[in-house]
PDB file of C-alpha atoms in Angstrom:
ATOM      1  CA  UNK K 899      96.702 118.613 142.800  1.00  0.00           C
ATOM      2  CA  UNK K 900      94.928 118.947 146.607  1.00  0.00           C
ATOM      3  CA  UNK K 901      94.662 116.263 148.223  1.00  0.00           C
ATOM      4  CA  UNK K 902      96.969 114.012 146.710  1.00  0.00           C
ATOM      5  CA  UNK K 903      99.993 114.630 149.248  1.00  0.00           C
ATOM      6  CA  UNK K 904      98.506 114.786 153.150  1.00  0.00           C
ATOM      7  CA  UNK K 905     100.729 115.825 155.647  1.00  0.00           C
ATOM      8  CA  UNK K 906     104.003 115.987 153.142  1.00  0.00           C
ATOM      9  CA  UNK K 907     103.418 112.612 152.155  1.00  0.00           C
ATOM     10  CA  UNK K 908     102.209 110.910 148.667  1.00  0.00           C
ATOM     11  CA  UNK K 909      98.923 108.610 148.347  1.00  0.00           C
ATOM     12  CA  UNK K 910      99.646 105.616 146.774  1.00  0.00           C
ATOM     13  CA  UNK K 911      97.269 105.737 143.368  1.00  0.00           C
ATOM     14  CA  UNK K 912      95.417 102.142 142.965  1.00  0.00           C
ATOM     15  CA  UNK K 913      96.960 103.329 139.000  1.00  0.00           C
ATOM     16  CA  UNK K 914      99.390 104.827 138.042  1.00  0.00           C
ATOM     17  CA  UNK K 915     102.546 105.754 136.326  1.00  0.00           C
ATOM     18  CA  UNK K 916     104.102 105.434 138.979  1.00  0.00           C
ATOM     19  CA  UNK K 917     102.989 101.720 139.162  1.00  0.00           C
ATOM     20  CA  UNK K 918     103.839 100.933 135.537  1.00  0.00           C
ATOM     21  CA  UNK K 919     107.217 102.123 136.014  1.00  0.00           C
ATOM     22  CA  UNK K 920     107.491  99.631 138.921  1.00  0.00           C
ATOM     23  CA  UNK K 921     105.745  97.352 136.648  1.00  0.00           C
ATOM     24  CA  UNK K 922     108.146  97.493 134.106  1.00  0.00           C
ATOM     25  CA  UNK K 923     111.201  97.222 135.566  1.00  0.00           C
ATOM     26  CA  UNK K 924     109.218  94.127 137.795  1.00  0.00           C
ATOM     27  CA  UNK K 925     108.357  91.985 134.658  1.00  0.00           C
ATOM     28  CA  UNK K 926     111.244  92.883 133.285  1.00  0.00           C
ATOM     29  CA  UNK K 927     113.360  91.407 136.011  1.00  0.00           C
ATOM     30  CA  UNK K 928     111.249  88.379 136.336  1.00  0.00           C
ATOM     31  CA  UNK K 929     112.074  87.004 132.844  1.00  0.00           C
ATOM     32  CA  UNK K 930     114.832  87.874 133.041  1.00  0.00           C
ATOM     33  CA  UNK K 931     115.381  90.775 130.035  1.00  0.00           C
ATOM     34  CA  UNK K 932     117.901  93.376 130.325  1.00  0.00           C
ATOM     35  CA  UNK K 933     117.207  96.959 129.395  1.00  0.00           C
ATOM     36  CA  UNK K 934     118.188  96.695 125.794  1.00  0.00           C
ATOM     37  CA  UNK K 935     115.694  93.325 124.986  1.00  0.00           C
ATOM     38  CA  UNK K 936     113.237  94.904 126.765  1.00  0.00           C
ATOM     39  CA  UNK K 937     113.698  97.486 123.949  1.00  0.00           C
ATOM     40  CA  UNK K 938     114.067  95.635 121.035  1.00  0.00           C
ATOM     41  CA  UNK K 939     111.246  93.901 121.848  1.00  0.00           C
ATOM     42  CA  UNK K 940     108.965  96.941 122.443  1.00  0.00           C
ATOM     43  CA  UNK K 941     110.303  98.215 118.583  1.00  0.00           C
ATOM     44  CA  UNK K 942     109.455  94.675 117.633  1.00  0.00           C
ATOM     45  CA  UNK K 943     105.628  95.312 118.759  1.00  0.00           C
ATOM     46  CA  UNK K 944     105.472  98.505 116.789  1.00  0.00           C
ATOM     47  CA  UNK K 945     106.459 101.300 119.451  1.00  0.00           C
ATOM     48  CA  UNK K 946     110.096 102.429 118.638  1.00  0.00           C
ATOM     49  CA  UNK K 947     112.173 102.392 122.268  1.00  0.00           C
ATOM     50  CA  UNK K 948     115.521 101.828 122.969  1.00  0.00           C
ATOM     51  CA  UNK K 949     117.273 100.921 126.005  1.00  0.00           C
ATOM     52  CA  UNK K 950     118.073 104.469 127.679  1.00  0.00           C
ATOM     53  CA  UNK K 951     113.987 105.246 127.863  1.00  0.00           C
ATOM     54  CA  UNK K 952     113.758 101.737 129.090  1.00  0.00           C
ATOM     55  CA  UNK K 953     116.125 102.657 132.000  1.00  0.00           C
ATOM     56  CA  UNK K 954     114.861 106.192 132.118  1.00  0.00           C
ATOM     57  CA  UNK K 955     110.986 104.681 132.688  1.00  0.00           C
ATOM     58  CA  UNK K 956     112.231 103.014 135.398  1.00  0.00           C
ATOM     59  CA  UNK K 957     115.169 104.675 137.179  1.00  0.00           C
ATOM     60  CA  UNK K 958     114.916 108.665 135.691  1.00  0.00           C
ATOM     61  CA  UNK K 959     115.697 111.128 138.015  1.00  0.00           C
ATOM     62  CA  UNK K 960     113.204 112.689 136.833  1.00  0.00           C
ATOM     63  CA  UNK K 961     111.473 109.388 135.676  1.00  0.00           C
ATOM     64  CA  UNK K 962     111.051 109.202 132.067  1.00  0.00           C
ATOM     65  CA  UNK K 963     107.156 109.765 131.023  1.00  0.00           C
ATOM     66  CA  UNK K 964     105.358 106.423 129.292  1.00  0.00           C
ATOM     67  CA  UNK K 965     102.638 107.705 126.790  1.00  0.00           C
ATOM     68  CA  UNK K 966      99.288 105.278 126.015  1.00  0.00           C
ATOM     69  CA  UNK K 967     101.056 104.003 122.866  1.00  0.00           C
ATOM     70  CA  UNK K 968     104.222 103.143 125.100  1.00  0.00           C
ATOM     71  CA  UNK K 969     102.132 101.104 127.254  1.00  0.00           C
ATOM     72  CA  UNK K 970     100.047  99.000 125.094  1.00  0.00           C
ATOM     73  CA  UNK K 971     103.108  98.368 123.900  1.00  0.00           C
ATOM     74  CA  UNK K 972     104.576  96.514 127.252  1.00  0.00           C
ATOM     75  CA  UNK K 973     100.949  95.082 127.875  1.00  0.00           C
ATOM     76  CA  UNK K 974     101.657  93.273 124.889  1.00  0.00           C
ATOM     77  CA  UNK K 975     105.242  92.024 125.453  1.00  0.00           C
ATOM     78  CA  UNK K 976     104.595  91.278 128.826  1.00  0.00           C
ATOM     79  CA  UNK K 977     101.301  89.570 127.978  1.00  0.00           C
ATOM     80  CA  UNK K 978      99.767  91.908 130.218  1.00  0.00           C
ATOM     81  CA  UNK K 979      95.932  93.322 130.544  1.00  0.00           C
ATOM     82  CA  UNK K 980      96.991  97.182 130.575  1.00  0.00           C
ATOM     83  CA  UNK K 981      95.001  97.148 134.116  1.00  0.00           C
ATOM     84  CA  UNK K 982      97.902  95.059 135.754  1.00  0.00           C
ATOM     85  CA  UNK K 983     100.229  96.869 134.449  1.00  0.00           C
ATOM     86  CA  UNK K 984      98.578  99.658 135.594  1.00  0.00           C
ATOM     87  CA  UNK K 985      98.085  98.142 139.241  1.00  0.00           C
ATOM     88  CA  UNK K 986     100.814  98.270 142.076  1.00  0.00           C
ATOM     89  CA  UNK K 987     103.240  95.345 142.397  1.00  0.00           C
ATOM     90  CA  UNK K 988     101.891  92.692 145.208  1.00  0.00           C
ATOM     91  CA  UNK K 989     103.803  92.687 148.168  1.00  0.00           C
ATOM     92  CA  UNK K 990     105.580  89.783 149.808  1.00  0.00           C
ATOM     93  CA  UNK K 991     106.544  88.141 146.632  1.00  0.00           C
ATOM     94  CA  UNK K 992     110.176  88.258 145.631  1.00  0.00           C
ATOM     95  CA  UNK K 993     111.255  87.721 142.337  1.00  0.00           C
ATOM     96  CA  UNK K 994     112.568  83.692 142.695  1.00  0.00           C
ATOM     97  CA  UNK K 995     108.576  83.665 143.628  1.00  0.00           C
ATOM     98  CA  UNK K 996     107.373  86.373 140.408  1.00  0.00           C
ATOM     99  CA  UNK K 997     109.456  83.591 138.101  1.00  0.00           C
ATOM    100  CA  UNK K 998     108.993  80.552 139.498  1.00  0.00           C
ATOM    101  CA  UNK K 999     105.231  82.007 139.379  1.00  0.00           C
ATOM    102  CA  UNK K1000     105.536  83.244 135.751  1.00  0.00           C
ATOM    103  CA  UNK K1001     106.691  79.894 134.292  1.00  0.00           C
ATOM    104  CA  UNK K1002     103.468  77.990 135.224  1.00  0.00           C
ATOM    105  CA  UNK K1003     102.008  80.837 133.743  1.00  0.00           C
ATOM    106  CA  UNK K1004     103.363  80.187 130.484  1.00  0.00           C
ATOM    107  CA  UNK K1005     103.688  76.253 130.762  1.00  0.00           C
ATOM    108  CA  UNK K1006     100.109  76.209 131.740  1.00  0.00           C
ATOM    109  CA  UNK K1007      99.147  78.798 128.560  1.00  0.00           C
ATOM    110  CA  UNK K1008     101.553  76.670 126.541  1.00  0.00           C
ATOM    111  CA  UNK K1009      99.678  73.451 127.760  1.00  0.00           C
ATOM    112  CA  UNK K1010      96.458  74.568 126.784  1.00  0.00           C
ATOM    113  CA  UNK K1011      97.362  75.869 123.422  1.00  0.00           C
ATOM    114  CA  UNK K1012      98.254  72.514 123.041  1.00  0.00           C
ATOM    115  CA  UNK K1013      95.180  70.342 124.314  1.00  0.00           C
ATOM    116  CA  UNK K1014      93.193  72.472 121.903  1.00  0.00           C
ATOM    117  CA  UNK K1015      95.047  71.630 119.304  1.00  0.00           C
ATOM    118  CA  UNK K1016      95.650  68.209 119.909  1.00  0.00           C
ATOM    119  CA  UNK K1017      91.553  67.716 120.348  1.00  0.00           C
ATOM    120  CA  UNK K1018      91.970  69.439 116.921  1.00  0.00           C
ATOM    121  CA  UNK K1019      93.527  66.839 115.517  1.00  0.00           C
ATOM    122  CA  UNK K1020      91.449  64.109 116.638  1.00  0.00           C
ATOM    123  CA  UNK K1021      88.500  65.433 116.111  1.00  0.00           C
ATOM    124  CA  UNK K1022      90.077  66.211 111.971  1.00  0.00           C
ATOM    125  CA  UNK K1023      90.844  62.609 112.495  1.00  0.00           C
ATOM    126  CA  UNK K1024      87.665  60.963 113.380  1.00  0.00           C
ATOM    127  CA  UNK K1025      86.011  62.729 110.806  1.00  0.00           C
ATOM    128  CA  UNK K1026      88.466  61.380 108.700  1.00  0.00           C
ATOM    129  CA  UNK K1027      87.961  58.343 109.233  1.00  0.00           C
ATOM    130  CA  UNK K1028      84.038  58.546 109.518  1.00  0.00           C
ATOM    131  CA  UNK K1029      84.502  59.867 106.029  1.00  0.00           C
ATOM    132  CA  UNK K1030      86.966  56.864 105.191  1.00  0.00           C
ATOM    133  CA  UNK K1031      85.981  53.792 107.450  1.00  0.00           C
ATOM    134  CA  UNK K1032      88.676  51.476 105.850  1.00  0.00           C
ATOM    135  CA  UNK K1033      91.486  54.320 106.826  1.00  0.00           C
ATOM    136  CA  UNK K1034      91.377  53.245 110.044  1.00  0.00           C
ATOM    137  CA  UNK K1035      93.529  50.430 111.191  1.00  0.00           C
ATOM    138  CA  UNK K1036      96.267  51.837 108.946  1.00  0.00           C
ATOM    139  CA  UNK K1037      95.482  55.027 110.929  1.00  0.00           C
ATOM    140  CA  UNK K1038      95.845  52.989 114.262  1.00  0.00           C
ATOM    141  CA  UNK K1039      98.670  51.268 113.329  1.00  0.00           C
ATOM    142  CA  UNK K1040     100.383  54.879 112.494  1.00  0.00           C
ATOM    143  CA  UNK K1041      99.686  55.979 115.629  1.00  0.00           C
ATOM    144  CA  UNK K1042     101.294  52.951 117.148  1.00  0.00           C
ATOM    145  CA  UNK K1043     104.419  53.975 114.388  1.00  0.00           C
ATOM    146  CA  UNK K1044     105.106  57.399 115.708  1.00  0.00           C
ATOM    147  CA  UNK K1045     104.430  57.191 119.315  1.00  0.00           C
ATOM    148  CA  UNK K1046     106.028  53.956 119.931  1.00  0.00           C
ATOM    149  CA  UNK K1047     105.076  53.105 123.287  1.00  0.00           C
ATOM    150  CA  UNK K1048     101.185  50.699 123.039  1.00  0.00           C
ATOM    151  CA  UNK K1049     100.160  52.454 125.674  1.00  0.00           C
ATOM    152  CA  UNK K1050     100.041  56.157 124.803  1.00  0.00           C
ATOM    153  CA  UNK K1051      99.240  54.869 121.172  1.00  0.00           C
ATOM    154  CA  UNK K1052      96.285  53.092 122.179  1.00  0.00           C
ATOM    155  CA  UNK K1053      95.294  56.769 124.912  1.00  0.00           C
ATOM    156  CA  UNK K1054      94.996  58.672 121.682  1.00  0.00           C
ATOM    157  CA  UNK K1055      93.247  55.703 119.479  1.00  0.00           C
ATOM    158  CA  UNK K1056      90.868  56.043 122.231  1.00  0.00           C
ATOM    159  CA  UNK K1057      90.201  60.076 121.923  1.00  0.00           C
ATOM    160  CA  UNK K1058      89.818  59.500 117.927  1.00  0.00           C
ATOM    161  CA  UNK K1059      87.563  56.662 118.790  1.00  0.00           C
ATOM    162  CA  UNK K1060      85.304  59.137 120.760  1.00  0.00           C
ATOM    163  CA  UNK K1061      85.461  62.353 118.539  1.00  0.00           C
ATOM    164  CA  UNK K1062      87.943  64.537 120.468  1.00  0.00           C
ATOM    165  CA  UNK K1063      90.448  64.639 123.548  1.00  0.00           C
ATOM    166  CA  UNK K1064      88.040  66.250 125.539  1.00  0.00           C
TER     167      UNK K1064
END
C-alpha cells in the first residue's frame, strides 16, 4: 500500500499480524511451552491447531496467517486482551525478566482469588454464627485445631467476628 514503505523500509504498525506472531512466540517462550504444548492448549481452547501451524506462525517464510478465531484462542490461552496480543513486544525486557514478571502476575491473581475466596468463606461463617450463636465457640476452636497456630487462628477468628476478611 502507498505510504507503508517509505524509502524501501517497512513502517512498523502499532497493531499488526506480525506483532501477533512475535507475541505468540514470546508469550510461548516466557511460559516455557513448546510449540506442541501451545498447539494443544489452543486446541483445548476450541481452535484445532497443530505444532507445525504454531511453528509456521512464528517462523515460517512466508509466515502463516492468523485468523480472528485463532487470535482469540491465543488471547484465552495466554490470558491477554486482544489489544495486548496485537501490540509490539516491549523493548528492553529479556526472556528471564518477562518470566519473572509473568510469575509475579500469576501469583498476584492467585493471591487475589484466594483472598476473595477467604472473604466469602469468612462472611459465610459469620452469617452462620449470627444464625446459630451457640456454635461460635466450637467454630473458633475448630479454626485453632485446623490451623495449629494460635496467632493465625486468632486472626481468622477476628476476621469472622468482624464479618469479613477485607
